[in-house]
mmCIF file of C-alpha atoms in Angstrom:
data_model
loop_
_atom_site.group_PDB
_atom_site.id
_atom_site.type_symbol
_atom_site.label_atom_id
_atom_site.label_comp_id
_atom_site.label_asym_id
_atom_site.label_seq_id
_atom_site.Cartn_x
_atom_site.Cartn_y
_atom_site.Cartn_z
ATOM 1 C CA MET A 1 11.842 0.835 19.655
ATOM 2 C CA ILE A 2 14.965 1.830 17.769
ATOM 3 C CA ARG A 3 15.163 5.441 16.419
ATOM 4 C CA LEU A 4 18.268 6.425 14.426
ATOM 5 C CA ALA A 5 19.461 9.335 12.310
ATOM 6 C CA LEU A 6 22.598 9.838 10.265
ATOM 7 C CA LYS A 7 23.669 13.317 9.089
ATOM 8 C CA THR A 8 24.539 12.536 5.459
ATOM 9 C CA SER A 9 25.464 16.087 4.499
ATOM 10 C CA THR A 10 28.623 15.908 6.606
ATOM 11 C CA TRP A 11 29.516 12.340 5.605
ATOM 12 C CA ASN A 12 32.191 12.570 2.903
ATOM 13 C CA PRO A 13 33.188 8.907 2.524
ATOM 14 C CA THR A 14 36.746 7.962 1.783
ATOM 15 C CA GLU A 15 37.390 5.123 -0.629
ATOM 16 C CA THR A 16 37.771 2.742 2.326
ATOM 17 C CA GLU A 17 34.547 3.928 3.954
ATOM 18 C CA TRP A 18 32.477 3.620 0.774
ATOM 19 C CA LEU A 19 33.844 0.103 0.110
ATOM 20 C CA ARG A 20 33.025 -0.900 3.731
ATOM 21 C CA ALA A 21 29.521 0.396 3.266
ATOM 22 C CA ALA A 22 29.131 -1.352 -0.100
ATOM 23 C CA ASN A 23 30.268 -4.635 1.480
ATOM 24 C CA THR A 24 27.560 -4.357 4.118
ATOM 25 C CA ILE A 25 24.667 -4.291 1.615
ATOM 26 C CA SER A 26 23.593 -6.721 -1.129
ATOM 27 C CA GLU A 27 24.558 -6.616 -4.812
ATOM 28 C CA ALA A 28 20.994 -5.615 -5.732
ATOM 29 C CA GLU A 29 21.146 -2.690 -3.315
ATOM 30 C CA ARG A 30 24.598 -1.670 -4.660
ATOM 31 C CA ASP A 31 23.240 -1.741 -8.198
ATOM 32 C CA ARG A 32 20.238 0.342 -7.144
ATOM 33 C CA ILE A 33 22.473 2.965 -5.494
ATOM 34 C CA SER A 34 24.731 3.063 -8.559
ATOM 35 C CA GLN A 35 21.779 4.356 -10.586
ATOM 36 C CA PHE A 36 21.610 7.691 -8.729
ATOM 37 C CA MET A 37 23.005 10.651 -10.634
ATOM 38 C CA TYR A 38 23.908 12.804 -7.666
ATOM 39 C CA LYS A 39 26.236 12.066 -4.735
ATOM 40 C CA ARG A 40 23.722 13.342 -2.167
ATOM 41 C CA ASP A 41 21.101 10.836 -3.363
ATOM 42 C CA ALA A 42 23.577 7.979 -3.363
ATOM 43 C CA LYS A 43 24.763 8.848 0.145
ATOM 44 C CA GLN A 44 21.264 9.091 1.492
ATOM 45 C CA SER A 45 20.213 5.815 -0.059
ATOM 46 C CA MET A 46 23.328 4.061 1.295
ATOM 47 C CA ALA A 47 22.734 5.604 4.700
ATOM 48 C CA GLY A 48 19.164 4.240 4.768
ATOM 49 C CA ARG A 49 20.426 0.726 3.958
ATOM 50 C CA LEU A 50 23.060 0.922 6.654
ATOM 51 C CA LEU A 51 20.586 2.181 9.291
ATOM 52 C CA MET A 52 18.187 -0.706 8.498
ATOM 53 C CA ARG A 53 20.898 -3.352 8.689
ATOM 54 C CA ASN A 54 22.313 -1.890 11.887
ATOM 55 C CA CYS A 55 18.881 -2.296 13.505
ATOM 56 C CA PHE A 56 18.560 -5.896 12.267
ATOM 57 C CA SER A 57 22.004 -6.661 13.706
ATOM 58 C CA GLN A 58 21.230 -5.073 17.051
ATOM 59 C CA LEU A 59 18.026 -7.091 17.493
ATOM 60 C CA SER A 60 19.326 -10.421 16.243
ATOM 61 C CA GLY A 61 23.096 -10.439 16.868
ATOM 62 C CA ALA A 62 23.817 -11.350 13.242
ATOM 63 C CA PHE A 63 26.185 -9.480 10.935
ATOM 64 C CA PRO A 64 24.514 -6.588 9.038
ATOM 65 C CA GLU A 65 25.513 -8.029 5.673
ATOM 66 C CA SER A 66 23.814 -11.388 6.424
ATOM 67 C CA PHE A 67 20.240 -10.145 5.791
ATOM 68 C CA VAL A 68 18.323 -10.509 2.509
ATOM 69 C CA LEU A 69 16.005 -7.655 1.610
ATOM 70 C CA SER A 70 13.337 -7.418 -1.091
ATOM 71 C CA ARG A 71 10.561 -4.963 -1.954
ATOM 72 C CA ASP A 72 6.803 -5.388 -1.997
ATOM 73 C CA THR A 73 4.508 -4.151 -4.757
ATOM 74 C CA SER A 74 4.454 -0.644 -3.248
ATOM 75 C CA GLY A 75 8.287 -0.523 -3.176
ATOM 76 C CA LYS A 76 8.587 -0.914 0.586
ATOM 77 C CA PRO A 77 11.585 -3.063 1.702
ATOM 78 C CA TYR A 78 11.051 -6.151 3.751
ATOM 79 C CA LEU A 79 13.207 -8.966 5.181
ATOM 80 C CA VAL A 80 13.287 -12.304 3.290
ATOM 81 C CA ASN A 81 13.243 -15.284 5.663
ATOM 82 C CA PRO A 82 13.903 -13.185 8.816
ATOM 83 C CA PRO A 83 15.299 -14.781 11.978
ATOM 84 C CA ALA A 84 12.779 -15.529 14.749
ATOM 85 C CA THR A 85 13.720 -12.304 16.615
ATOM 86 C CA LEU A 86 12.719 -10.196 13.616
ATOM 87 C CA THR A 87 9.558 -11.885 12.350
ATOM 88 C CA ALA A 88 7.362 -9.227 14.011
ATOM 89 C CA LEU A 89 9.620 -6.313 13.144
ATOM 90 C CA SER A 90 8.038 -3.206 11.596
ATOM 91 C CA PHE A 91 10.581 -0.761 10.191
ATOM 92 C CA ASN A 92 10.712 2.276 8.007
ATOM 93 C CA VAL A 93 13.367 4.621 6.594
ATOM 94 C CA SER A 94 13.245 8.210 5.327
ATOM 95 C CA HIS A 95 15.783 10.713 4.058
ATOM 96 C CA ALA A 96 15.576 14.388 3.095
ATOM 97 C CA GLY A 97 17.652 17.491 3.529
ATOM 98 C CA ASP A 98 20.771 16.642 5.597
ATOM 99 C CA TYR A 99 19.550 13.457 7.292
ATOM 100 C CA ALA A 100 18.646 9.815 6.749
ATOM 101 C CA THR A 101 16.382 8.415 9.474
ATOM 102 C CA PHE A 102 15.123 5.035 10.638
ATOM 103 C CA ALA A 103 12.521 3.657 13.064
ATOM 104 C CA GLY A 104 11.952 -0.019 13.927
ATOM 105 C CA SER A 105 9.885 -1.892 16.510
ATOM 106 C CA ASN A 106 9.113 -5.531 17.304
ATOM 107 C CA SER A 107 5.833 -4.674 19.086
ATOM 108 C CA ALA A 108 4.176 -1.918 17.035
ATOM 109 C CA LYS A 109 3.551 -0.691 13.514
ATOM 110 C CA VAL A 110 5.856 2.298 12.725
ATOM 111 C CA GLY A 111 6.438 4.879 10.002
ATOM 112 C CA VAL A 112 9.038 7.677 9.885
ATOM 113 C CA ASP A 113 9.457 10.838 7.902
ATOM 114 C CA VAL A 114 12.042 13.619 7.877
ATOM 115 C CA MET A 115 11.851 17.050 6.164
ATOM 116 C CA LYS A 116 14.071 20.085 6.198
ATOM 117 C CA VAL A 117 12.316 23.374 6.932
ATOM 118 C CA GLU A 118 13.176 25.353 3.824
ATOM 119 C CA LEU A 119 11.464 27.147 0.982
ATOM 120 C CA ARG A 120 11.952 26.045 -2.585
ATOM 121 C CA ARG A 121 14.002 28.340 -4.776
ATOM 122 C CA ASN A 122 12.347 31.209 -6.656
ATOM 123 C CA THR A 123 9.022 30.936 -4.884
ATOM 124 C CA THR A 124 7.113 32.618 -2.086
ATOM 125 C CA VAL A 125 5.494 30.879 0.825
ATOM 126 C CA GLU A 126 2.025 31.537 -0.579
ATOM 127 C CA GLN A 127 3.026 30.173 -3.985
ATOM 128 C CA PHE A 128 4.414 27.110 -2.343
ATOM 129 C CA PHE A 129 1.288 26.622 -0.277
ATOM 130 C CA GLY A 130 -0.856 27.002 -3.381
ATOM 131 C CA HIS A 131 0.659 23.879 -4.898
ATOM 132 C CA MET A 132 -0.118 21.914 -1.724
ATOM 133 C CA LYS A 133 -3.669 23.148 -1.175
ATOM 134 C CA ARG A 134 -5.351 19.724 -1.411
ATOM 135 C CA GLN A 135 -3.038 17.975 1.045
ATOM 136 C CA PHE A 136 -4.494 19.454 4.253
ATOM 137 C CA THR A 137 -7.964 20.083 5.756
ATOM 138 C CA ASP A 138 -9.308 23.585 6.394
ATOM 139 C CA PHE A 139 -8.576 23.105 10.110
ATOM 140 C CA GLU A 140 -4.976 22.128 9.360
ATOM 141 C CA TRP A 141 -4.450 25.054 7.012
ATOM 142 C CA GLN A 142 -5.753 27.328 9.717
ATOM 143 C CA ARG A 143 -3.130 25.987 12.101
ATOM 144 C CA ILE A 144 -0.388 26.123 9.420
ATOM 145 C CA ARG A 145 -1.134 29.800 8.658
ATOM 146 C CA SER A 146 -1.660 30.861 12.305
ATOM 147 C CA PRO A 147 1.898 32.237 12.908
ATOM 148 C CA GLY A 148 2.520 35.821 11.838
ATOM 149 C CA SER A 149 5.845 35.135 10.120
ATOM 150 C CA ASP A 150 6.583 33.143 6.949
ATOM 151 C CA ARG A 151 9.170 31.192 8.936
ATOM 152 C CA GLY A 152 6.518 30.141 11.481
ATOM 153 C CA LYS A 153 4.132 29.112 8.694
ATOM 154 C CA LEU A 154 6.850 26.982 7.034
ATOM 155 C CA PHE A 155 7.611 25.441 10.429
ATOM 156 C CA ASN A 156 4.025 24.364 10.887
ATOM 157 C CA PHE A 157 3.667 23.235 7.243
ATOM 158 C CA TYR A 158 6.578 20.814 7.456
ATOM 159 C CA ARG A 159 5.442 19.616 10.848
ATOM 160 C CA TYR A 160 2.069 18.693 9.396
ATOM 161 C CA TRP A 161 3.636 17.177 6.251
ATOM 162 C CA CYS A 162 5.866 14.858 8.346
ATOM 163 C CA LEU A 163 2.872 13.770 10.417
ATOM 164 C CA LYS A 164 0.883 12.797 7.305
ATOM 165 C CA GLU A 165 3.842 11.071 5.647
ATOM 166 C CA SER A 166 4.740 9.072 8.725
ATOM 167 C CA TYR A 167 1.150 7.874 9.095
ATOM 168 C CA VAL A 168 0.668 6.724 5.520
ATOM 169 C CA LYS A 169 4.051 5.066 5.548
ATOM 170 C CA ALA A 170 3.186 3.183 8.696
ATOM 171 C CA ILE A 171 -0.066 1.844 7.199
ATOM 172 C CA GLY A 172 1.790 1.010 3.988
ATOM 173 C CA THR A 173 -0.307 2.927 1.518
ATOM 174 C CA GLY A 174 1.859 5.872 0.656
ATOM 175 C CA LEU A 175 0.310 9.133 -0.549
ATOM 176 C CA LYS A 176 -2.376 7.297 -2.526
ATOM 177 C CA PHE A 177 -4.299 7.238 0.774
ATOM 178 C CA GLY A 178 -6.658 10.210 0.808
ATOM 179 C CA LEU A 179 -4.751 12.766 2.844
ATOM 180 C CA LEU A 180 -7.921 14.777 3.536
ATOM 181 C CA LYS A 181 -9.276 11.767 5.447
ATOM 182 C CA ILE A 182 -6.514 12.341 8.002
ATOM 183 C CA GLU A 183 -6.627 15.363 10.286
ATOM 184 C CA PHE A 184 -4.050 16.175 12.926
ATOM 185 C CA ASP A 185 -4.393 18.338 16.008
ATOM 186 C CA ILE A 186 -0.828 19.233 16.863
ATOM 187 C CA GLY A 187 0.372 19.426 20.455
ATOM 188 C CA ARG A 188 2.840 21.895 21.931
ATOM 189 C CA MET A 189 6.554 21.450 21.169
ATOM 190 C CA GLU A 190 8.586 21.489 24.384
ATOM 191 C CA ASP A 191 12.406 21.398 24.120
ATOM 192 C CA ASP A 192 11.954 20.557 20.413
ATOM 193 C CA ILE A 193 9.895 17.442 21.191
ATOM 194 C CA CYS A 194 6.140 16.677 21.111
ATOM 195 C CA ARG A 195 4.307 13.489 21.958
ATOM 196 C CA THR A 196 0.788 14.861 22.397
ATOM 197 C CA THR A 197 -0.404 15.324 18.799
ATOM 198 C CA THR A 198 -3.549 13.360 17.945
ATOM 199 C CA VAL A 199 -5.071 12.084 14.665
ATOM 200 C CA ALA A 200 -8.629 11.789 13.472
ATOM 201 C CA ILE A 201 -9.648 9.564 10.567
ATOM 202 C CA ASP A 202 -12.862 10.693 8.814
ATOM 203 C CA GLY A 203 -13.544 12.930 11.841
ATOM 204 C CA VAL A 204 -13.074 10.253 14.484
ATOM 205 C CA ILE A 205 -10.063 10.414 16.819
ATOM 206 C CA ASP A 206 -7.948 7.232 16.588
ATOM 207 C CA SER A 207 -6.425 6.775 20.049
ATOM 208 C CA ASP A 208 -4.453 3.708 18.899
ATOM 209 C CA TRP A 209 -1.869 5.972 17.316
ATOM 210 C CA ARG A 210 0.777 8.219 18.870
ATOM 211 C CA PHE A 211 3.293 10.496 17.201
ATOM 212 C CA GLU A 212 6.830 11.307 18.226
ATOM 213 C CA GLU A 213 7.885 14.626 16.770
ATOM 214 C CA VAL A 214 11.478 15.870 17.059
ATOM 215 C CA TYR A 215 12.822 19.136 15.716
ATOM 216 C CA LEU A 216 16.534 18.563 15.040
ATOM 217 C CA ASP A 217 18.928 20.900 13.278
ATOM 218 C CA ASN A 218 16.221 22.633 11.222
ATOM 219 C CA HIS A 219 14.587 19.263 10.338
ATOM 220 C CA PHE A 220 11.407 17.637 11.537
ATOM 221 C CA ILE A 221 11.623 13.934 12.230
ATOM 222 C CA THR A 222 8.249 12.290 12.990
ATOM 223 C CA ILE A 223 7.562 8.709 13.949
ATOM 224 C CA ALA A 224 4.026 7.318 13.772
ATOM 225 C CA VAL A 225 3.440 4.462 16.187
ATOM 226 C CA GLN A 226 0.413 2.145 16.374
ATOM 227 C CA GLY A 227 -0.177 -0.565 18.982
ATOM 228 C CA GLU A 228 1.056 -1.728 22.364
ATOM 229 C CA ASP A 229 4.404 -0.088 21.718
ATOM 230 C CA SER A 230 2.978 3.043 23.339
ATOM 231 C CA THR A 231 2.907 1.362 26.771
ATOM 232 C CA ARG A 232 5.665 -1.251 26.480
ATOM 233 C CA GLU A 233 8.505 0.734 24.945
ATOM 234 C CA HIS A 234 10.633 3.513 26.516
ATOM 235 C CA VAL A 235 8.761 6.490 25.077
ATOM 236 C CA GLU A 236 11.215 8.867 26.851
ATOM 237 C CA ASP A 237 13.953 7.721 24.445
ATOM 238 C CA ASN A 238 14.748 10.129 21.641
ATOM 239 C CA VAL A 239 16.117 9.823 18.133
ATOM 240 C CA LYS A 240 19.778 8.806 18.393
ATOM 241 C CA VAL A 241 22.093 10.575 15.985
ATOM 242 C CA VAL A 242 24.788 8.116 14.857
ATOM 243 C CA LYS A 243 27.952 8.308 12.832
ATOM 244 C CA PHE A 244 29.151 6.145 10.013
ATOM 245 C CA ASP A 245 31.477 4.129 12.263
ATOM 246 C CA ASP A 246 28.500 3.239 14.477
ATOM 247 C CA LEU A 247 26.864 1.413 11.574
ATOM 248 C CA ILE A 248 29.668 -0.700 10.096
ATOM 249 C CA VAL A 249 30.810 -3.952 11.643
ATOM 250 C CA SER A 250 31.504 -5.831 8.389
ATOM 251 C CA LYS A 251 34.130 -8.542 8.451
ATOM 252 C CA ASP A 252 35.716 -8.073 5.048
ATOM 253 C CA MET A 253 36.265 -5.527 2.220
ATOM 254 C CA LEU A 254 35.080 -5.794 -1.293
ATOM 255 C CA ASP A 255 37.927 -6.413 -3.708
ATOM 256 C CA ASP A 256 36.211 -4.736 -6.558
ATOM 257 C CA GLU A 257 36.719 -1.000 -6.247
ATOM 258 C CA LYS A 258 34.184 0.008 -8.866
ATOM 259 C CA TYR A 259 31.658 0.891 -6.200
ATOM 260 C CA PHE A 260 33.776 3.684 -4.850
ATOM 261 C CA PHE A 261 34.726 5.042 -8.259
ATOM 262 C CA SER A 262 31.106 4.966 -9.448
ATOM 263 C CA PHE A 263 30.258 7.096 -6.398
ATOM 264 C CA ASN A 264 33.240 9.389 -6.979
ATOM 265 C CA GLU A 265 32.027 10.059 -10.531
ATOM 266 C CA LYS A 266 28.583 11.235 -9.428
ATOM 267 C CA LYS A 267 27.601 14.888 -9.640
ATOM 268 C CA GLU A 268 27.087 17.340 -6.856
ATOM 269 C CA CYS A 269 23.507 18.545 -6.533
ATOM 270 C CA PRO A 270 22.834 21.870 -8.300
#
């Protein structure tokens, strides 16, 4: 299984870098990215596209720009006419806070989510939790609120949120799946990693799923994995943090510089 993360908050692309990135993705993807108002959102979206194409290239040997992507009715990207080495590929991308993340596997169904552990502006922890009351079971809320400090409660909250998001993204339903049907029993984090969390669906533990939880730079990254991947893949591998230059192997440069200038004109997030 391939697990990648790119720290987008420290990526300040030069004109050359942005053009290289734009050349790696399709025109439809470039147009989609151009619609974002803020630089952060444009960078995160671009990073997600680059992470996906880097994985496709690693597994097939083809250039990252050679792949054609489309979206299904739920908005999830998929490969159009994939090569034989990628026909069974399950992949997912997520971005939030300072990171864009990716997970992909040829032998299991996967979903990934990332969240930064932070409190929204002008709100208390209890006010924040009040808005999310219906997203977790009574047992989960008990675990979320068990630490004595607000920081500990936020830590547990985002951990649970990433678990739920990664699961519904893996099964392809998104948040329309009843989140109260899913109940997690979190394992112990050791060296900022946990692989012992379990999930119950409608009260029945589903042992076909495992969850890789990583706490990285004040972010939770969680990968939900279903299937034989749990025995065939190298589960001791961790999320690999990559840099921009690790993702680009494009042959040529776009002649049209509008893609850099459209990025340069975007606003900084408030």
